[in-house]
Coordinates of C-alpha atoms in Angstrom, one line a residue:
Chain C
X1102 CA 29.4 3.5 15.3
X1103 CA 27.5 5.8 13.0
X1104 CA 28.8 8.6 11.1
X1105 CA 27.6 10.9 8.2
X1106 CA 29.4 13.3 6.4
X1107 CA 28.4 16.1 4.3
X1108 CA 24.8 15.1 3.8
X1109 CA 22.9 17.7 1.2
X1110 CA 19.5 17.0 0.4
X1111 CA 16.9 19.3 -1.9
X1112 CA 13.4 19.1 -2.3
X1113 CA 12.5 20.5 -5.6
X1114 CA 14.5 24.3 -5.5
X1115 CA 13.9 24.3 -1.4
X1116 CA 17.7 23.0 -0.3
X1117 CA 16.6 21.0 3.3
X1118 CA 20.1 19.9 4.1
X1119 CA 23.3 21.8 3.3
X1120 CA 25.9 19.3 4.5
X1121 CA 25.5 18.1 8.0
X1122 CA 28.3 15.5 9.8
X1123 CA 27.5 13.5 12.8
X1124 CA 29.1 11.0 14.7
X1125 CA 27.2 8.8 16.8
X1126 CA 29.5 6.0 19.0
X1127 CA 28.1 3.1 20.1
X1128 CA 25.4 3.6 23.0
X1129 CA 24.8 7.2 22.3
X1130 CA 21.5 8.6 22.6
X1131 CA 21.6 11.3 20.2
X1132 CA 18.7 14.0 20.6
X1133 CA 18.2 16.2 17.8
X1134 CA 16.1 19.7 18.5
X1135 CA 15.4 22.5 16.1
X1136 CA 12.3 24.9 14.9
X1137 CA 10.2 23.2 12.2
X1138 CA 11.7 22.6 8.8
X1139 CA 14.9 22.6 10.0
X1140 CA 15.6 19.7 8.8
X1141 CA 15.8 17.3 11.7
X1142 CA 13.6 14.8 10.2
X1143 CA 14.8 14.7 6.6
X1144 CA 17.8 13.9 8.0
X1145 CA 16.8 11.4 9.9
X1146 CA 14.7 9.6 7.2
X1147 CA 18.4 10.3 4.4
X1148 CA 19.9 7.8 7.8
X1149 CA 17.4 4.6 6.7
X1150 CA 17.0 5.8 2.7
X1151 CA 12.8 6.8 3.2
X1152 CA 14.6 9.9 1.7
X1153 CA 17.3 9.6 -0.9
X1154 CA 19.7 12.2 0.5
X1155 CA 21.4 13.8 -3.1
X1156 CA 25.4 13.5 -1.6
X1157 CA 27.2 12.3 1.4
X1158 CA 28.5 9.3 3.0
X1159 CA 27.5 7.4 5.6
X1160 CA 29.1 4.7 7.8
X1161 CA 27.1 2.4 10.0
X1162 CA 28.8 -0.4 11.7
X1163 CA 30.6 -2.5 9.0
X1164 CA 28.8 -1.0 6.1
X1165 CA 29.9 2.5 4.2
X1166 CA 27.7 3.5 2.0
X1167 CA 28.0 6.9 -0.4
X1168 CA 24.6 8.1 -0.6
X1169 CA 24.5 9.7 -4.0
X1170 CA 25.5 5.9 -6.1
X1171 CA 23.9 3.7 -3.3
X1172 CA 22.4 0.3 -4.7
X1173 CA 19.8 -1.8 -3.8
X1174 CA 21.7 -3.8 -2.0
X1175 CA 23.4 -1.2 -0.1
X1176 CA 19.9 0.3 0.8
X1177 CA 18.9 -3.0 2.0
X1178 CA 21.3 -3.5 4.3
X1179 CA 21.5 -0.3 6.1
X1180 CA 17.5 -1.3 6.6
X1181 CA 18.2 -4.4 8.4
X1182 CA 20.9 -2.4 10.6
X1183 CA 18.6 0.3 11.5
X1184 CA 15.2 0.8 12.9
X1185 CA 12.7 3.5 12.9
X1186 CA 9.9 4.6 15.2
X1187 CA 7.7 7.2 13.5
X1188 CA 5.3 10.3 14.1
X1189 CA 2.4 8.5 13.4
X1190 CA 3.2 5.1 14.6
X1191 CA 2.9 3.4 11.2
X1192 CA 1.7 0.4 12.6
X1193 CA 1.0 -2.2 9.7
X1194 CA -3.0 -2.1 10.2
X1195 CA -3.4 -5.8 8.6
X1196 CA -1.5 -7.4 11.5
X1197 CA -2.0 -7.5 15.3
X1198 CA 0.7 -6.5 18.1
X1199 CA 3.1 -9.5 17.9
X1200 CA 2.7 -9.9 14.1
X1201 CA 4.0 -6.1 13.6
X1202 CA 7.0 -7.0 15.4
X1203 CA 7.7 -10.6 14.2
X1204 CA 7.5 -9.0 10.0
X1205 CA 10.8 -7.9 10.2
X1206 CA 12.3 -10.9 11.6
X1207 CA 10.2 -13.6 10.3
X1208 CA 9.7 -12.2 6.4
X1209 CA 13.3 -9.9 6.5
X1210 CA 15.7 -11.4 8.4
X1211 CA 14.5 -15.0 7.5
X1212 CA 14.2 -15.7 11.5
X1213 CA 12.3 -18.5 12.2
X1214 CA 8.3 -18.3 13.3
X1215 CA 9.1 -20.1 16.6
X1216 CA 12.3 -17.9 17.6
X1217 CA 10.5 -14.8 15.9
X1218 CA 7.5 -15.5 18.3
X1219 CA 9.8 -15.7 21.2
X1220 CA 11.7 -12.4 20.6
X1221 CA 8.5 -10.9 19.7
X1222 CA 6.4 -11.5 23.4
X1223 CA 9.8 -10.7 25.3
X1224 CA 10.0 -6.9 23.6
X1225 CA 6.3 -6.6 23.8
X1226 CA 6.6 -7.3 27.8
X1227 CA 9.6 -5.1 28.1
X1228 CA 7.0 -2.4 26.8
X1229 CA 4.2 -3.3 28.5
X1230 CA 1.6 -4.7 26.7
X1231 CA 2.0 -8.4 27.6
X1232 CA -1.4 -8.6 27.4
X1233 CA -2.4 -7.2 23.9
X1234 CA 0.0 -9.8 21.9
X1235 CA -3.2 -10.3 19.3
X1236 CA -4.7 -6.8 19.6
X1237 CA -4.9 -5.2 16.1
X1238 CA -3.7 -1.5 15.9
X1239 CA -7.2 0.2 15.5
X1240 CA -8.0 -1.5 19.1
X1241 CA -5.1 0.2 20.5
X1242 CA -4.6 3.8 22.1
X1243 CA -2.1 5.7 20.6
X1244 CA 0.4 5.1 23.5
X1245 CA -0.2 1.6 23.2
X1246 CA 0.4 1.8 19.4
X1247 CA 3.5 3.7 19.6
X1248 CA 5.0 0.9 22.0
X1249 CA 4.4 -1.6 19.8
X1250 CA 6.7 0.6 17.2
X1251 CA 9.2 0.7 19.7
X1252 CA 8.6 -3.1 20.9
X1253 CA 8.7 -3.8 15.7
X1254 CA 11.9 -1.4 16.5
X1255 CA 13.8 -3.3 19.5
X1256 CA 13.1 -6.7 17.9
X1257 CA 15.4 -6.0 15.1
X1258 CA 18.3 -5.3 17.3
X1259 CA 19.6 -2.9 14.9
X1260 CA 23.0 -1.1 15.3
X1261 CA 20.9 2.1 16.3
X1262 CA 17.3 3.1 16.9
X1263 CA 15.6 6.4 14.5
X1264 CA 13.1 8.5 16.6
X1265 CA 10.7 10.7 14.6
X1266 CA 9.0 12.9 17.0
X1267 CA 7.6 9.7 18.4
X1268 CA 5.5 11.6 21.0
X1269 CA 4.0 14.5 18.7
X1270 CA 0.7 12.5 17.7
X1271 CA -0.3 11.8 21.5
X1272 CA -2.3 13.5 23.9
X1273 CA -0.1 14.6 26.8
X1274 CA -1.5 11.6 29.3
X1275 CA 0.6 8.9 27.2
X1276 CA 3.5 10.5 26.8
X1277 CA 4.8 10.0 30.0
X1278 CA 4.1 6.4 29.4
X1279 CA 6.3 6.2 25.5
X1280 CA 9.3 8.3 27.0
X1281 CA 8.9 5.8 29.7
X1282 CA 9.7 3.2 27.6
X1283 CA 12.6 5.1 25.0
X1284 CA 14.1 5.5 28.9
X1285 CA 14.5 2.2 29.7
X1286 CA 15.7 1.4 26.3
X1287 CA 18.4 3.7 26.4
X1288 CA 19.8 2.6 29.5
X1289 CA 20.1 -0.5 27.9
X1290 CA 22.7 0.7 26.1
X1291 CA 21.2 0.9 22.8
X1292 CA 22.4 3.1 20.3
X1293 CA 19.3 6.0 19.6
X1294 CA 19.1 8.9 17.2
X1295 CA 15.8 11.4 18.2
X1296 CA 14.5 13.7 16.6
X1297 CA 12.0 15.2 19.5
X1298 CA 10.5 19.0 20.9
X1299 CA 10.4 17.3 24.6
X1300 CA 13.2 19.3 26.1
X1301 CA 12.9 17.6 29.3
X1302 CA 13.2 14.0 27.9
X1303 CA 16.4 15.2 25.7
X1304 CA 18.0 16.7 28.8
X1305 CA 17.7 13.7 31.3
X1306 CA 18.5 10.7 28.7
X1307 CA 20.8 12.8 26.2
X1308 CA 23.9 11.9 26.1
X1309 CA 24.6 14.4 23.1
X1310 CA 22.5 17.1 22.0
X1311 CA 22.3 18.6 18.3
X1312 CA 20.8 21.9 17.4
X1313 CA 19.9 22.3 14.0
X1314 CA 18.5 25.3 11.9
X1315 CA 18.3 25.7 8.6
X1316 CA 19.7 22.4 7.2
X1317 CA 22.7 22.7 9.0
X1318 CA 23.8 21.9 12.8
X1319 CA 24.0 25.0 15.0
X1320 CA 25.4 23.6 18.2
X1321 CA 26.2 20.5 19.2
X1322 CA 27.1 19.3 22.9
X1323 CA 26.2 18.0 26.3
X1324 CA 23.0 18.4 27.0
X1325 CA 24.2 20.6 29.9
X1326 CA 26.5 22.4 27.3
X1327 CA 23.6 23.7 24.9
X1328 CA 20.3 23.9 28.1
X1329 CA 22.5 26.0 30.4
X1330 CA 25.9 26.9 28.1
X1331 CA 24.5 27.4 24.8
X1332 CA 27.6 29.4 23.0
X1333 CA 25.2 30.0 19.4
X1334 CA 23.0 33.0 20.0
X1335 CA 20.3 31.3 18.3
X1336 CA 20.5 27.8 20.3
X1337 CA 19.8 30.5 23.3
X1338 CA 17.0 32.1 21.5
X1339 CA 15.4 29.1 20.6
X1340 CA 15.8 27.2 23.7
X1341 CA 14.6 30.8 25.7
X1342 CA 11.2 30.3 23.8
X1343 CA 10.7 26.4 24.9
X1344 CA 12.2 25.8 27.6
X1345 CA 10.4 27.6 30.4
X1346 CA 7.7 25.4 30.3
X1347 CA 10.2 22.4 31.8
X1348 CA 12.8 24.6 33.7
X1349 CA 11.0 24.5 37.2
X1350 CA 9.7 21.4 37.4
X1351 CA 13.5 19.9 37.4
Chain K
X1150 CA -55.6 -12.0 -25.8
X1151 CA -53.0 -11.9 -28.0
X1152 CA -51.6 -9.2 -26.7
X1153 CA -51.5 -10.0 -22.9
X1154 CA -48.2 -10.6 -21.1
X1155 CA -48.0 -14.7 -21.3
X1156 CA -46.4 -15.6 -18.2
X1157 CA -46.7 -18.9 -18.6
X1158 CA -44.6 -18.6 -21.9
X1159 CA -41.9 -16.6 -20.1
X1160 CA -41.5 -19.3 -17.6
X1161 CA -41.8 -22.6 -19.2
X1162 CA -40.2 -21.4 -22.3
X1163 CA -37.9 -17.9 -22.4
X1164 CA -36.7 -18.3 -18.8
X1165 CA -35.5 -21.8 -19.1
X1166 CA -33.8 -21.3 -22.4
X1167 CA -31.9 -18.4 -20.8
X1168 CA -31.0 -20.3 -17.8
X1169 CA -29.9 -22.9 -20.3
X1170 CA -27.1 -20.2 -21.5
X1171 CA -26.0 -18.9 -18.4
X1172 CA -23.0 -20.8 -18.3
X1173 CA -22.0 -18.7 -21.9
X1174 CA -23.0 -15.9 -20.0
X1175 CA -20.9 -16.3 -17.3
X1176 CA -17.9 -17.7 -19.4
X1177 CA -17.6 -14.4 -21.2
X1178 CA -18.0 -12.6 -18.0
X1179 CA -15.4 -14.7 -15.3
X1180 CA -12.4 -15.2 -17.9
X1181 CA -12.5 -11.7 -18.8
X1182 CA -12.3 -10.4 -15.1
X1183 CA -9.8 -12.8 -14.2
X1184 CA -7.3 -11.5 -17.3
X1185 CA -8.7 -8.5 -15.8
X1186 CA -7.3 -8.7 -12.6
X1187 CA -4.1 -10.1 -13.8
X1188 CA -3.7 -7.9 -16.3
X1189 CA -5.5 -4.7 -14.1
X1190 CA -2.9 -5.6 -11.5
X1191 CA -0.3 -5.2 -13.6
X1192 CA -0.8 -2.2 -14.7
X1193 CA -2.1 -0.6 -11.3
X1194 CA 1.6 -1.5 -10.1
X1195 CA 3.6 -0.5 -13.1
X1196 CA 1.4 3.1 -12.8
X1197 CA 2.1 2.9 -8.8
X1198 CA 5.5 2.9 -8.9
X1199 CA 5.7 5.2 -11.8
X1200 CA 8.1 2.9 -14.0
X1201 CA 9.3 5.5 -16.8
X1202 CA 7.7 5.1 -20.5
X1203 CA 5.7 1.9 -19.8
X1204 CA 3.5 4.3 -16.9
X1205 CA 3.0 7.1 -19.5
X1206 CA 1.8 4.5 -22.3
X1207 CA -0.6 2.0 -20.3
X1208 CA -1.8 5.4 -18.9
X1209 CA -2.8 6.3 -22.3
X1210 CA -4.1 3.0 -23.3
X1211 CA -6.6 3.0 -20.5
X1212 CA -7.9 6.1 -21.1
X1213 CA -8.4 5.0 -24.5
X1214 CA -10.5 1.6 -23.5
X1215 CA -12.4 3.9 -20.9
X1216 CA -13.5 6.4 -23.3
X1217 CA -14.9 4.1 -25.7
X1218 CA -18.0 2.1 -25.5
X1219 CA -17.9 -1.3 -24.6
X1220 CA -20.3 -1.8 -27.5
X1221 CA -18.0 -0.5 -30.0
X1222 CA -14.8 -1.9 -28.7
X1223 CA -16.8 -5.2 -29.3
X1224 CA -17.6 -4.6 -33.0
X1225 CA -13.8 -3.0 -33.5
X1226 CA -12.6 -6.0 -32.8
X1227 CA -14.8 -8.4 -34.2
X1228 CA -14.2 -6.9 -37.7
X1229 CA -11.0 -6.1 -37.2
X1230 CA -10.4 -9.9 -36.6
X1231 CA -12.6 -10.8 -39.7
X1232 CA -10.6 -8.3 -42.4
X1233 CA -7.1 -8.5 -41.2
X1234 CA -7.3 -11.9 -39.5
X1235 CA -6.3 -13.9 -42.8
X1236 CA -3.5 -12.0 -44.0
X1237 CA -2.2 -12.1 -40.6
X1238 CA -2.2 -16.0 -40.5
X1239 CA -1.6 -16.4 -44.0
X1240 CA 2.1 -14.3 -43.8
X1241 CA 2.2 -16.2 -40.6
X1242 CA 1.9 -19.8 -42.5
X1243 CA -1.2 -20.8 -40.3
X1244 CA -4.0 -23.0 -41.5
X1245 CA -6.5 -21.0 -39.2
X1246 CA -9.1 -18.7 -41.5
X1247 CA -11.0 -16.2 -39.8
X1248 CA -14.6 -17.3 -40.5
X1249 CA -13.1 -20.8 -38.7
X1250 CA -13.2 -18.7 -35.6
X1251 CA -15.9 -18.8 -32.8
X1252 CA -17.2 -15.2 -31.9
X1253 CA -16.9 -16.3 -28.6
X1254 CA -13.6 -15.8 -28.8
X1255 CA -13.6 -12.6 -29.9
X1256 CA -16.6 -11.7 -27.7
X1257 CA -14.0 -12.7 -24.7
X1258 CA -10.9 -10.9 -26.3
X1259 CA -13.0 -7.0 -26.4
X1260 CA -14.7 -7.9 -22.6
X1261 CA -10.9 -8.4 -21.5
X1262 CA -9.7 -5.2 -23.1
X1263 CA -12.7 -3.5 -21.3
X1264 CA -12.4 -5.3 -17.8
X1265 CA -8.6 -4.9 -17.9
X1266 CA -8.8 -1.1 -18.4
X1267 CA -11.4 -0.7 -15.3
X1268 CA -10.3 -3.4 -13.1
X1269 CA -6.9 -1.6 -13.3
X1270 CA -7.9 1.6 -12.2
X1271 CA -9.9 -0.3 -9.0
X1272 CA -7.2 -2.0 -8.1
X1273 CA -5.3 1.5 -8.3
X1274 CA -7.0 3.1 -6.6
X1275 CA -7.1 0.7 -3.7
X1276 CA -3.5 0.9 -3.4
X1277 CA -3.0 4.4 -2.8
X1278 CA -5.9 4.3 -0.6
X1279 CA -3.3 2.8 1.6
X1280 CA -1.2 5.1 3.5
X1281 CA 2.4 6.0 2.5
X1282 CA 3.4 5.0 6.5
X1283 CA 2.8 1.7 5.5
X1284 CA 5.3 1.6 2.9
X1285 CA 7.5 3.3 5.3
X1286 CA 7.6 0.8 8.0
X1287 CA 7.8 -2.2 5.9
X1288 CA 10.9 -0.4 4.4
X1289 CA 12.4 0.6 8.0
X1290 CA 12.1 -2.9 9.3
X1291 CA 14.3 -4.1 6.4
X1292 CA 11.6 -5.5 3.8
X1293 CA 12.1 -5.4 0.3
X1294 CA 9.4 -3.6 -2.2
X1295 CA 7.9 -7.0 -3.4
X1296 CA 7.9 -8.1 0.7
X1297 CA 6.3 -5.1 1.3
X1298 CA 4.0 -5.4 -1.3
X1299 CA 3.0 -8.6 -0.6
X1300 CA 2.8 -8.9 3.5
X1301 CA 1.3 -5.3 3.8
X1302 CA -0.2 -3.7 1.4
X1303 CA -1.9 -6.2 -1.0
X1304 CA -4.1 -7.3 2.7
X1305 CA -5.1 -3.4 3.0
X1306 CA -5.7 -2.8 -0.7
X1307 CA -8.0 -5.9 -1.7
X1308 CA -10.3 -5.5 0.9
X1309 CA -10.4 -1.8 -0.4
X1310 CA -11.0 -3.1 -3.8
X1311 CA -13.7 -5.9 -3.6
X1312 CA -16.8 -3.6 -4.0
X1313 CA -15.0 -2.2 -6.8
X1314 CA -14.5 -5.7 -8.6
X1315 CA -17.9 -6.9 -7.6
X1316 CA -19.5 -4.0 -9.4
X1317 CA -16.8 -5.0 -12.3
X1318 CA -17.7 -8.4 -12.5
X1319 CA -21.3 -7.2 -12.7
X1320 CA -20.7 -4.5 -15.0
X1321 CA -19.5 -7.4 -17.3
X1322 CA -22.3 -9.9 -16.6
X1323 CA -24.6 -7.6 -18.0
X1324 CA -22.0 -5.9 -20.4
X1325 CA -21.8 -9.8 -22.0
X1326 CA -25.4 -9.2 -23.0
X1327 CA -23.9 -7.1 -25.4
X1328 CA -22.5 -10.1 -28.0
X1329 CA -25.2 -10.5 -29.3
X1330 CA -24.5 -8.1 -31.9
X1331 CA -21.3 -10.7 -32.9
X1332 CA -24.1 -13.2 -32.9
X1333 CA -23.3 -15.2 -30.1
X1334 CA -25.8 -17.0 -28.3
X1335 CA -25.8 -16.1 -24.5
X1336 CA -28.1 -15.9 -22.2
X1337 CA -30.0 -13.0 -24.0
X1338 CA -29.5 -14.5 -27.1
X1339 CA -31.0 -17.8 -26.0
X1340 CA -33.9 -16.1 -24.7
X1341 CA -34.8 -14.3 -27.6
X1342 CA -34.4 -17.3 -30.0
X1343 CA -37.7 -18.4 -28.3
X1344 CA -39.6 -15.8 -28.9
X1345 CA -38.7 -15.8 -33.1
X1346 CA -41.4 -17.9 -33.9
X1347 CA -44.3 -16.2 -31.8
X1348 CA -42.9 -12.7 -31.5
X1349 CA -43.3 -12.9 -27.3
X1350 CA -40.2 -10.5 -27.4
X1351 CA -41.3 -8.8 -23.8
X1352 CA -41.4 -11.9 -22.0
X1353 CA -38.2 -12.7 -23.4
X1354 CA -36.7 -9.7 -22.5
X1355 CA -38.2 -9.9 -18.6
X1356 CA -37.4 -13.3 -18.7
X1357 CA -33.6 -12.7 -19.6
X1358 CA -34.0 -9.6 -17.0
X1359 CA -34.5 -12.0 -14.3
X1360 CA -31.9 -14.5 -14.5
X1361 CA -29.4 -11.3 -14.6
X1362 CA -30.9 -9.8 -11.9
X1363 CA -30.4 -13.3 -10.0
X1364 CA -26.8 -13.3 -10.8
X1365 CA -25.8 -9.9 -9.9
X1366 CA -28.0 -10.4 -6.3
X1367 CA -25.5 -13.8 -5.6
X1368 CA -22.6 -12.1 -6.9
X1369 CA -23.2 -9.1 -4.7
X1370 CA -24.0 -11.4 -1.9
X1371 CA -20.6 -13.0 -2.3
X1372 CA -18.5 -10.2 -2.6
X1373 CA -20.1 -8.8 0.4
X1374 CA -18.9 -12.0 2.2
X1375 CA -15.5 -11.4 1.2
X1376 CA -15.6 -8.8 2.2
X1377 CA -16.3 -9.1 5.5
X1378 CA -13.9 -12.0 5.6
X1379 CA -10.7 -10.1 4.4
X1380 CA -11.8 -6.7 6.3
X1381 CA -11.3 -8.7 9.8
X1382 CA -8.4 -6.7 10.8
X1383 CA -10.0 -3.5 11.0
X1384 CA -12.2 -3.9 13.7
X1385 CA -15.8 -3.2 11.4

């Protein structure tokens, strides 16, 4: 289980996030939808410290950690608990397919090469790309590169998986192939947090929906709650704007 | 004829004597790039990462080196060493004097203040040529800083910085040339000695001219190697 409380986070005088609580239980896929600079990804990135969110707690499986006195250690080991997929894939250039997913086991978690390699070629097969093991990023497409950040992601087994827009930098062919993939994993049952603007994707797999505007959440709910039932006025004018374009192809 | 370029002077003569001294030569240019890149990559990491107070002052300290010839760094310290040297060691209870000491020395100690303040800012600038995603996902899949560091972005960054050090190490091959105003015989030094008796100065000068030339064309042809060795990864 996830939760955080009361997270407030300022860049400079620009306040992003004025106190936001969430509670994610165990095998929720958590979509998170909102204009830009609402916030959604800021809060995401305060989840895994990229951003060091200035108050609030958080508790993720065993560990509670308050984010305004939170050590090294403490930073740490939220890390190894959580993964992330990003916008831009973020591959590490310098190593091929397998050796982006085996880093994290093999040089953070102290797993060893052999088991590492093992784990490594069964995630990259789940995605896919059983036959690009000892491709190096800049020979991959983008879709291709952005299932090997799932594949880094999935190795970890981490309590829950962080989605940054992962489909925003690909052209609209691969997509269908990436929320392929984030599909399968969340039948799995693996806990996942996105931040995404496919509508479609967050009303088939959500199991919870956020709406979130203006550092704070709006609405939260069943994704049938908000795309049909939306109570906010402004969940209903946001969701007017985008949502035609998926409406009648369900 | 006296006055006709004497080639067969410049070989036989000048051109051996300065490949005689090339090992000075290249003495006072490799242990000053390797303090260099010690020291370089030090500071590159300490002005990465922004550590308070020590950031702001090596900051300073390397504009300071940058903004000064090397030729005058050189003679600073040189004299510096020669007046307050002795005092130094005498409050110190040493038995060293300063005319005891060999200007190589202090040929070595300037070149390392120079390479260290431009190696450093190579080496800088090599890291932040690498993206901040890359930081990023060696932080989201649970690495430390110095993990990070040293799995993902030293393997991007050096590759970014070899041309930089090769024209370093070359800048200080043929900054070296500079000691002899310490009077310390290197390789152009050990050319010119030749010439003393006969005042063949241009050959000795072209002679001297070659043999750097040589060793900037196999330094260059090296780094290039490297190069192409570390850049595997990215497909060029």
């Amino acid at each position: 289980m996830i939760e955080l409380k009361g997270i407030h986070k300022a860049f400079g005088k620009n306040q992003v996030l004025k106190g936001v609580d969430i509670k994610v239980e165990k095998g929720d896929v958590v979509v998170i939808i909102g204009p830009s600079g609402s916030g959604k990804t800021t809060l995401l990135r305060c989840l895994n410290f990229l951003e060091k969110a200035d108050d609030g707690e958080l508790t993720i499986g065993e560990t509670h950690v308050d984010l305004k006195h939170s050590s090294k250690q403490d930073i740490l080991k939220v890390r190894r608990q959580t993964a992330m997929v990003f916008q831009s894939y973020n591959l590490f250039n310098n190593k091929t397919a397998i050796g982006n997913v085996m880093e994290g086991l093999v040089t953070g978690r102290k797993v060893p090469k052999k088991e590492a390699e093992e784990i490594s070629k069964k995630v990259l097969d789940k995605v896919g790309l059983s036959d690009k093991y000892d491709f190096y990023p800049c020979h991959l497409s983008g879709g291709q590169q952005q299932r090997v950040g799932i594949a880094r992601a999935l190795a970890l087994n981490p309590e829950v998986i962080l989605f940054d827009e992962p489909t925003s930098a690909l052209d609209p062919e691969l997509v269908g192939d990436v929320l392929g993939v984030m599909k399968k994993v969340a039948e799995e049952g693996i806990t996942m947090i996105v931040v995404t603007h496919e509508m479609s994707f967050a009303y088939d797999i959500a199991s919870k929906v956020i709406f979130m505007e203006g550092g704070v959440i709006v609405e939260q709910g069943t994704p049938k709650d908000i795309f049909t039932n939306a109570k906010e006025e402004r969940t209903k004018k946001f969701l007017k704007r985008i949502v035609p374009e998926w409406s009648y192809t369900i | 004829m006296g006055n006709q370029f004497d080639i067969n002077f410049m070989v036989t003569i000048a051109l051996k004597a300065a490949i005689r001294y090339v090992p000075i030569t290249l003495e006072l240019a490799l242990i000053p790039f390797v303090i260099g890149t010690i020291l370089g990559t030090i500071i590159a990491l300490v002005r990465l990462y922004n550590i308070k107070y020590i950031s702001k002052i090596l900051q300073v300290i390397v504009v300071i080196i940058k903004g000064v010839p090397v030729v005058l760094q050189l003679l600073i310290v040189y004299f510096a060493v020669l007046q307050c040297f002795d005092s130094v060691a005498k409050t110190l209870h040493l038995s060293i004097r300063a005319k005891n000491i060999n200007s190589v020395y202090i040929g070595l100690v300037a070149l390392s203040f120079f390479a260290t303040a431009y190696i450093s800012e190579a080496i800088r600038g090599a890291l932040t040529a690498v993206k901040k995603g890359q930081y990023e996902a060696g932080y989201s899949v649970g690495l430390t800083k110095v993990q990070t560091l040293r799995q993902i972005i030293l393997p991007q960054a050096i590759p970014v910085a070899m041309p930089m050090l090769c024209s370093n190490l070359i800048g200080l091959i043929k900054g070296s040339s500079l000691v002899f105003m310490i009077s310390v015989t290197d390789l152009l030094n050990g050319a010119l000695i030749t010439a003393n008796s006969n005042y063949k100065f241009l050959e000795a000068y072209v002679a001297a001219a070659i043999v750097y030339w040589i060793l900037c064309i196999v330094i260059e042809k090296i780094s290039y190697v490297l190069e192409r060795k570390f850049y595997s990864f990215n497909g060029r």
